[in-house]
């Protein structure tokens, strides 16, 4: 009998833990596959890990991983994939926004031979116009720059053992799970779903957090911004030549004093361009620096579950 691992990153989700386990369990009672649930507590400040531990005592198929602090959802997903041992793994949120009723379809598709089953968000509920605008912009830029077509993909997906083991072998620290599954190129199919409302708690994403996330993801998949610096340099070189000739002509023609406006404009524009360029280069340098330090992506404080001899 095949086993499906379910990986659930959880940050301050105490109210949702028991509920999501029950829903998954109910869904699998209608399937012939076995399942295990791997909860990764991403340094929650509430009772999340206590609830997970309680579950591990009552159910043999639950594993609880506790991070020493908040390392972010990406890290939590990867920690879950490392622990997974199923023939396939499904990654889903703890807040019930990813409907468990989709598990059935995902497993079906997997059995039809797809190595990756992507759940695609159909309708986005309760999202502000500003959020929608920026997320659209982000996907457009990502598509243009890195050639990644993400249109409404989520982190909710099924990965065959081959796929999730490949992903968890990647050594880079700054990953973008949502795009990596497509990057691998395995046989993929898509299922559409409607994003539900959060059951308990609130989203932990701030506007600033999302912005940082977007920039990081674009730059971890594309080095185009760096090449843009070269292009900007070239364009300004052409301007410099033209202006140089013009200035020299004026000088020799004997009317060199006017043109103060031009000087100021050139200074301002050049300053802005140079600063932006330095910023872009600095961002990549920081990324290289982070990768070079080669620190672990997360630190596990505790693991609970039948395989780990609890208490
Ligand atoms: N999450 C996490 N670490 C974080 C933030 C979120 O593991 O630092 C988890 C969270 O518990 C949930 C999932 O990632 O299971 C999605 O988070 P959230 O619902 O806040 O994001 P949204 O659905 O609004 O994109
Ligand atoms: Mg959510």
Tab-separated table of C-alpha atoms and ligand atoms in Angstrom:
chain	number	residue	atom	x	y	z
A	1	UNK	CA	0.000	0.000	0.000
A	2	UNK	CA	1.382	3.411	-0.829
A	3	UNK	CA	1.876	6.063	1.800
A	4	UNK	CA	1.295	9.775	1.296
A	5	UNK	CA	3.184	12.221	3.517
A	6	UNK	CA	1.437	15.485	4.267
A	7	UNK	CA	3.768	18.342	5.170
A	8	UNK	CA	2.202	21.251	7.060
A	9	UNK	CA	4.206	24.347	8.021
A	10	UNK	CA	2.591	25.970	11.031
A	11	UNK	CA	3.248	29.330	12.633
A	12	UNK	CA	0.872	30.277	15.440
A	13	UNK	CA	-1.768	27.816	14.295
A	14	UNK	CA	-2.720	26.228	17.648
A	15	UNK	CA	-6.443	26.413	16.915
A	16	UNK	CA	-6.060	24.707	13.561
A	17	UNK	CA	-3.834	21.724	14.329
A	18	UNK	CA	-6.419	19.257	15.633
A	19	UNK	CA	-8.962	20.347	13.045
A	20	UNK	CA	-6.729	19.919	10.017
A	21	UNK	CA	-5.573	16.513	11.210
A	22	UNK	CA	-9.164	15.364	11.575
A	23	UNK	CA	-10.120	16.659	8.162
A	24	UNK	CA	-7.156	14.942	6.509
A	25	UNK	CA	-7.847	11.756	8.394
A	26	UNK	CA	-11.476	11.783	7.286
A	27	UNK	CA	-10.461	12.365	3.693
A	28	UNK	CA	-8.030	9.446	3.771
A	29	UNK	CA	-10.621	7.117	5.251
A	30	UNK	CA	-12.160	7.260	1.783
A	31	UNK	CA	-8.872	6.490	0.051
A	32	UNK	CA	-6.953	3.259	-0.012
A	33	UNK	CA	-3.616	4.982	0.586
A	34	UNK	CA	-2.075	5.328	4.025
A	35	UNK	CA	-0.934	8.721	5.249
A	36	UNK	CA	1.397	10.414	7.680
A	37	UNK	CA	1.258	14.051	8.730
A	38	UNK	CA	4.421	16.016	9.380
A	39	UNK	CA	3.774	19.267	11.212
A	40	UNK	CA	6.638	21.722	11.256
A	41	UNK	CA	6.225	24.301	13.991
A	42	UNK	CA	8.057	27.339	12.687
A	43	UNK	CA	8.870	28.863	16.077
A	44	UNK	CA	5.268	29.603	17.066
A	45	UNK	CA	4.593	31.826	20.030
A	46	UNK	CA	1.355	30.093	20.944
A	47	UNK	CA	0.462	26.520	21.885
A	48	UNK	CA	1.010	25.111	18.406
A	49	UNK	CA	3.718	22.644	19.358
A	50	UNK	CA	1.875	21.501	22.456
A	51	UNK	CA	-1.137	20.656	20.280
A	52	UNK	CA	1.072	18.865	17.781
A	53	UNK	CA	2.741	16.858	20.569
A	54	UNK	CA	-0.651	15.824	21.877
A	55	UNK	CA	-1.541	14.575	18.423
A	56	UNK	CA	1.676	12.567	18.181
A	57	UNK	CA	0.747	10.793	21.425
A	58	UNK	CA	-2.634	9.757	20.108
A	59	UNK	CA	-1.775	9.002	16.508
A	60	UNK	CA	1.136	6.946	15.256
A	61	UNK	CA	1.142	8.656	11.900
A	62	UNK	CA	1.920	12.145	13.174
A	63	UNK	CA	5.389	13.649	13.386
A	64	UNK	CA	6.017	17.032	14.981
A	65	UNK	CA	9.132	19.050	14.213
A	66	UNK	CA	9.827	22.126	16.299
A	67	UNK	CA	12.139	24.870	15.065
A	68	UNK	CA	14.203	26.762	17.622
A	69	UNK	CA	12.777	30.032	16.252
A	70	UNK	CA	10.824	31.383	13.297
A	71	UNK	CA	12.758	30.521	10.134
A	72	UNK	CA	9.972	31.191	7.632
A	73	UNK	CA	7.536	29.085	5.678
A	74	UNK	CA	10.048	28.045	3.011
A	75	UNK	CA	12.385	26.603	5.619
A	76	UNK	CA	9.477	24.839	7.296
A	77	UNK	CA	8.397	23.252	4.025
A	78	UNK	CA	11.919	22.020	3.370
A	79	UNK	CA	12.279	20.615	6.873
A	80	UNK	CA	9.037	18.732	6.276
A	81	UNK	CA	10.257	17.371	2.963
A	82	UNK	CA	13.416	16.148	4.699
A	83	UNK	CA	11.335	14.182	7.200
A	84	UNK	CA	8.907	12.811	4.633
A	85	UNK	CA	9.150	9.150	3.749
A	86	UNK	CA	5.990	8.606	1.711
A	87	UNK	CA	5.720	7.528	-1.918
A	88	UNK	CA	4.458	11.039	-2.520
A	89	UNK	CA	4.287	14.177	-0.411
A	90	UNK	CA	1.595	16.828	-0.309
A	91	UNK	CA	2.457	20.260	1.076
A	92	UNK	CA	-0.437	22.306	2.438
A	93	UNK	CA	-1.193	25.201	4.788
A	94	UNK	CA	-2.428	24.678	8.317
A	95	UNK	CA	-5.177	27.283	8.138
A	96	UNK	CA	-7.690	25.311	6.036
A	97	UNK	CA	-7.287	27.708	3.108
A	98	UNK	CA	-6.190	24.717	1.081
A	99	UNK	CA	-9.258	22.462	0.936
A	100	UNK	CA	-8.611	18.880	2.014
A	101	UNK	CA	-11.176	17.695	-0.506
A	102	UNK	CA	-8.493	18.266	-3.130
A	103	UNK	CA	-6.269	15.543	-1.647
A	104	UNK	CA	-8.380	12.917	-3.323
A	105	UNK	CA	-7.958	14.440	-6.803
A	106	UNK	CA	-4.257	14.985	-6.243
A	107	UNK	CA	-3.685	11.359	-5.334
A	108	UNK	CA	-5.772	10.295	-8.341
A	109	UNK	CA	-3.644	12.345	-10.706
A	110	UNK	CA	-0.482	11.011	-9.113
A	111	UNK	CA	-1.685	7.474	-9.742
A	112	UNK	CA	-2.303	8.375	-13.354
A	113	UNK	CA	1.430	8.951	-13.594
A	114	UNK	CA	1.941	12.646	-12.906
A	115	UNK	CA	5.011	13.292	-10.757
A	116	UNK	CA	3.819	16.742	-9.714
A	117	UNK	CA	0.263	17.896	-9.123
A	118	UNK	CA	-0.070	21.659	-8.735
A	119	UNK	CA	-3.107	23.244	-7.110
A	120	UNK	CA	-3.922	26.501	-8.820
A	121	UNK	CA	-5.826	29.294	-7.056
A	122	UNK	CA	-9.020	30.111	-8.890
A	123	UNK	CA	-10.481	33.002	-7.008
A	124	UNK	CA	-8.731	35.177	-4.519
A	125	UNK	CA	-10.978	36.091	-1.678
A	126	UNK	CA	-10.585	38.914	0.773
A	127	UNK	CA	-7.578	40.385	-0.900
A	128	UNK	CA	-7.183	44.115	-1.159
A	129	UNK	CA	-6.887	45.813	-4.540
A	130	UNK	CA	-3.356	46.800	-3.633
A	131	UNK	CA	-2.400	43.186	-2.848
A	132	UNK	CA	-3.909	42.030	-6.127
A	133	UNK	CA	-2.065	44.725	-8.058
A	134	UNK	CA	1.311	43.890	-6.544
A	135	UNK	CA	0.931	40.147	-6.811
A	136	UNK	CA	0.026	40.543	-10.495
A	137	UNK	CA	3.028	42.793	-11.026
A	138	UNK	CA	5.287	40.319	-9.236
A	139	UNK	CA	4.169	37.403	-11.400
A	140	UNK	CA	4.574	39.492	-14.548
A	141	UNK	CA	8.120	40.508	-13.639
A	142	UNK	CA	9.027	36.970	-12.653
A	143	UNK	CA	7.662	35.680	-15.913
A	144	UNK	CA	9.540	38.231	-18.000
A	145	UNK	CA	12.805	37.962	-16.138
A	146	UNK	CA	13.097	34.339	-15.256
A	147	UNK	CA	10.711	32.761	-17.740
A	148	UNK	CA	8.727	31.206	-14.924
A	149	UNK	CA	4.996	30.962	-15.484
A	150	UNK	CA	3.488	30.920	-12.030
A	151	UNK	CA	-0.023	32.127	-12.793
A	152	UNK	CA	-1.761	31.706	-9.464
A	153	UNK	CA	0.206	28.695	-8.337
A	154	UNK	CA	0.356	28.099	-4.617
A	155	UNK	CA	2.510	26.068	-2.260
A	156	UNK	CA	-0.273	23.499	-2.210
A	157	UNK	CA	1.031	20.627	-4.306
A	158	UNK	CA	1.758	16.941	-4.512
A	159	UNK	CA	5.267	15.774	-5.308
A	160	UNK	CA	6.204	12.237	-6.175
A	161	UNK	CA	9.063	10.770	-4.135
A	162	UNK	CA	11.415	11.382	-7.059
A	163	UNK	CA	10.474	15.062	-7.129
A	164	UNK	CA	10.519	15.825	-3.417
A	165	UNK	CA	13.788	14.012	-2.881
A	166	UNK	CA	15.312	15.993	-5.720
A	167	UNK	CA	14.095	19.260	-4.202
A	168	UNK	CA	15.360	18.436	-0.757
A	169	UNK	CA	18.778	17.667	-2.219
A	170	UNK	CA	19.209	21.247	-3.479
A	171	UNK	CA	21.938	22.968	-1.510
A	172	UNK	CA	20.877	26.581	-2.065
A	173	UNK	CA	19.589	28.319	1.026
A	174	UNK	CA	17.254	30.866	-0.514
A	175	UNK	CA	14.695	28.761	-2.217
A	176	UNK	CA	11.358	29.498	-3.805
A	177	UNK	CA	9.350	26.321	-3.404
A	178	UNK	CA	6.443	27.515	-5.523
A	179	UNK	CA	8.648	27.834	-8.596
A	180	UNK	CA	11.103	25.006	-7.975
A	181	UNK	CA	8.518	22.311	-8.660
A	182	UNK	CA	8.037	23.714	-12.161
A	183	UNK	CA	11.755	24.265	-12.662
A	184	UNK	CA	12.399	20.517	-12.282
A	185	UNK	CA	10.334	19.892	-15.370
A	186	UNK	CA	8.708	16.617	-14.306
A	187	UNK	CA	5.356	15.544	-15.744
A	188	UNK	CA	2.955	17.985	-14.126
A	189	UNK	CA	-0.780	18.443	-14.007
A	190	UNK	CA	-2.888	21.268	-12.585
A	191	UNK	CA	-6.016	21.278	-10.473
A	192	UNK	CA	-7.962	24.483	-9.854
A	193	UNK	CA	-9.296	25.295	-6.425
A	194	UNK	CA	-10.990	28.125	-4.666
A	195	UNK	CA	-9.027	29.617	-1.785
A	196	UNK	CA	-11.123	29.341	1.351
A	197	UNK	CA	-11.098	31.762	4.251
A	198	UNK	CA	-8.701	31.209	7.085
A	199	UNK	CA	-10.408	29.159	9.827
A	200	UNK	CA	-8.621	30.616	12.865
A	201	UNK	CA	-5.941	33.222	13.397
A	202	UNK	CA	-4.623	35.711	10.904
A	203	UNK	CA	-2.176	35.755	8.050
A	204	UNK	CA	1.361	36.432	9.163
A	205	UNK	CA	2.334	38.326	6.028
A	206	UNK	CA	2.836	42.059	6.188
A	207	UNK	CA	3.093	44.240	3.089
A	208	UNK	CA	6.788	44.705	3.823
A	209	UNK	CA	7.276	40.962	4.217
A	210	UNK	CA	5.588	40.256	0.909
A	211	UNK	CA	7.698	42.876	-0.849
A	212	UNK	CA	10.897	41.355	0.500
A	213	UNK	CA	9.668	37.895	-0.465
A	214	UNK	CA	8.936	39.065	-4.017
A	215	UNK	CA	12.343	40.722	-4.516
A	216	UNK	CA	14.141	37.700	-3.102
A	217	UNK	CA	12.294	35.302	-5.320
A	218	UNK	CA	12.909	37.321	-8.458
A	219	UNK	CA	16.607	37.632	-7.743
A	220	UNK	CA	17.030	34.006	-6.786
A	221	UNK	CA	15.677	32.919	-10.148
A	222	UNK	CA	17.099	35.617	-12.384
A	223	UNK	CA	20.323	37.597	-12.724
A	224	UNK	CA	18.715	39.917	-15.275
A	225	UNK	CA	18.795	42.937	-12.905
A	226	UNK	CA	22.581	42.648	-12.868
A	227	UNK	CA	22.705	42.738	-16.650
A	228	UNK	CA	20.384	45.726	-16.595
A	229	UNK	CA	23.176	47.586	-14.810
A	230	UNK	CA	25.405	46.983	-17.843
A	231	UNK	CA	22.667	48.110	-20.207
A	232	UNK	CA	22.147	51.293	-18.176
A	233	UNK	CA	25.897	51.901	-18.299
A	234	UNK	CA	25.885	51.552	-22.067
A	235	UNK	CA	22.942	53.909	-22.557
A	236	UNK	CA	24.634	56.543	-20.413
A	237	UNK	CA	27.874	56.041	-22.320
A	238	UNK	CA	26.074	56.966	-25.544
A	239	UNK	CA	24.601	60.055	-23.833
A	240	UNK	CA	28.043	60.971	-22.510
A	241	UNK	CA	29.512	60.842	-26.009
A	242	UNK	CA	26.793	63.083	-27.432
A	243	UNK	CA	27.005	65.544	-24.586
A	244	UNK	CA	30.800	65.476	-24.748
A	245	UNK	CA	30.828	66.409	-28.415
A	246	UNK	CA	28.243	69.123	-27.760
A	247	UNK	CA	30.254	70.565	-24.876
A	248	UNK	CA	33.506	70.566	-26.826
A	249	UNK	CA	31.775	72.221	-29.762
A	250	UNK	CA	30.436	74.958	-27.476
A	251	UNK	CA	33.859	75.414	-25.934
A	252	UNK	CA	35.571	75.936	-29.243
A	253	UNK	CA	32.751	78.083	-30.558
A	254	UNK	CA	33.368	80.331	-27.579
A	255	UNK	CA	30.030	80.141	-25.738
A	256	UNK	CA	30.625	77.607	-22.991
A	257	UNK	CA	29.010	79.217	-19.935
A	258	UNK	CA	25.349	78.397	-20.508
A	259	UNK	CA	24.121	74.809	-19.976
A	260	UNK	CA	24.047	74.871	-16.205
A	261	UNK	CA	20.659	73.119	-16.234
A	262	UNK	CA	22.173	70.275	-18.215
A	263	UNK	CA	24.964	69.843	-15.694
A	264	UNK	CA	22.562	69.634	-12.791
A	265	UNK	CA	20.287	67.219	-14.609
A	266	UNK	CA	23.167	64.988	-15.608
A	267	UNK	CA	24.455	64.935	-12.051
A	268	UNK	CA	21.063	64.054	-10.607
A	269	UNK	CA	20.286	61.332	-13.125
A	270	UNK	CA	23.741	59.809	-12.955
A	271	UNK	CA	23.644	59.844	-9.174
A	272	UNK	CA	20.289	58.073	-9.132
A	273	UNK	CA	21.349	55.486	-11.686
A	274	UNK	CA	24.635	54.768	-9.921
A	275	UNK	CA	22.911	54.355	-6.573
A	276	UNK	CA	20.326	52.000	-8.027
A	277	UNK	CA	23.027	50.007	-9.757
A	278	UNK	CA	25.029	49.748	-6.559
A	279	UNK	CA	21.897	48.661	-4.731
A	280	UNK	CA	21.222	45.870	-7.200
A	281	UNK	CA	24.808	44.664	-7.065
A	282	UNK	CA	24.735	44.917	-3.277
A	283	UNK	CA	21.618	42.783	-3.125
A	284	UNK	CA	23.234	39.989	-5.117
A	285	UNK	CA	26.428	40.310	-3.101
A	286	UNK	CA	24.433	39.906	0.094
A	287	UNK	CA	22.793	36.807	-1.342
A	288	UNK	CA	26.155	35.319	-2.286
A	289	UNK	CA	27.439	36.176	1.178
A	290	UNK	CA	24.479	34.426	2.790
A	291	UNK	CA	24.943	31.316	0.664
A	292	UNK	CA	28.698	31.315	1.344
A	293	UNK	CA	28.218	31.349	5.086
A	294	UNK	CA	26.466	28.072	4.486
A	295	UNK	CA	24.487	28.168	7.691
A	296	UNK	CA	21.736	25.600	8.048
A	297	UNK	CA	18.407	26.784	6.725
A	298	UNK	CA	16.734	25.998	10.021
A	299	UNK	CA	17.517	24.598	13.440
A	300	UNK	CA	15.388	21.823	14.861
A	301	UNK	CA	14.922	21.943	18.603
A	302	UNK	CA	12.772	18.897	19.014
A	303	UNK	CA	11.079	16.136	17.056
A	304	UNK	CA	8.087	14.189	18.344
A	305	UNK	CA	6.432	11.162	16.899
A	306	UNK	CA	6.559	7.410	16.919
A	307	UNK	CA	9.905	7.150	15.122
A	308	UNK	CA	11.607	9.467	17.525
A	309	UNK	CA	10.856	7.869	20.882
A	310	UNK	CA	8.855	10.621	22.446
A	311	UNK	CA	9.547	12.211	25.816
B	1	LIG	N1	3.792	29.923	8.035
B	1	LIG	C1	5.002	29.442	8.528
B	1	LIG	N2	5.969	30.338	8.898
B	1	LIG	C2	5.788	31.687	8.779
B	1	LIG	C3	4.566	32.155	8.260
B	1	LIG	C4	3.589	31.260	7.899
B	1	LIG	O1	5.193	28.235	8.632
B	1	LIG	O2	6.698	32.433	9.134
B	1	LIG	C5	2.724	28.961	7.654
B	1	LIG	C6	1.371	29.236	8.270
B	1	LIG	O3	1.247	28.647	9.539
B	1	LIG	C7	0.424	28.614	7.258
B	1	LIG	C8	1.143	28.863	5.947
B	1	LIG	O4	2.514	29.065	6.270
B	1	LIG	O5	0.254	27.225	7.455
B	1	LIG	C9	0.573	30.037	5.203
B	1	LIG	O6	0.649	31.183	6.008
B	1	LIG	P1	-0.452	32.311	6.009
B	1	LIG	O7	-1.812	31.708	6.092
B	1	LIG	O8	-0.065	33.281	7.067
B	1	LIG	O9	-0.224	32.963	4.579
B	1	LIG	P2	-1.327	33.284	3.467
B	1	LIG	O10	-2.279	32.108	3.422
B	1	LIG	O11	-1.989	34.520	3.918
B	1	LIG	O12	-0.513	33.425	2.220
B	2	LIG	MG1	-3.263	31.290	4.861
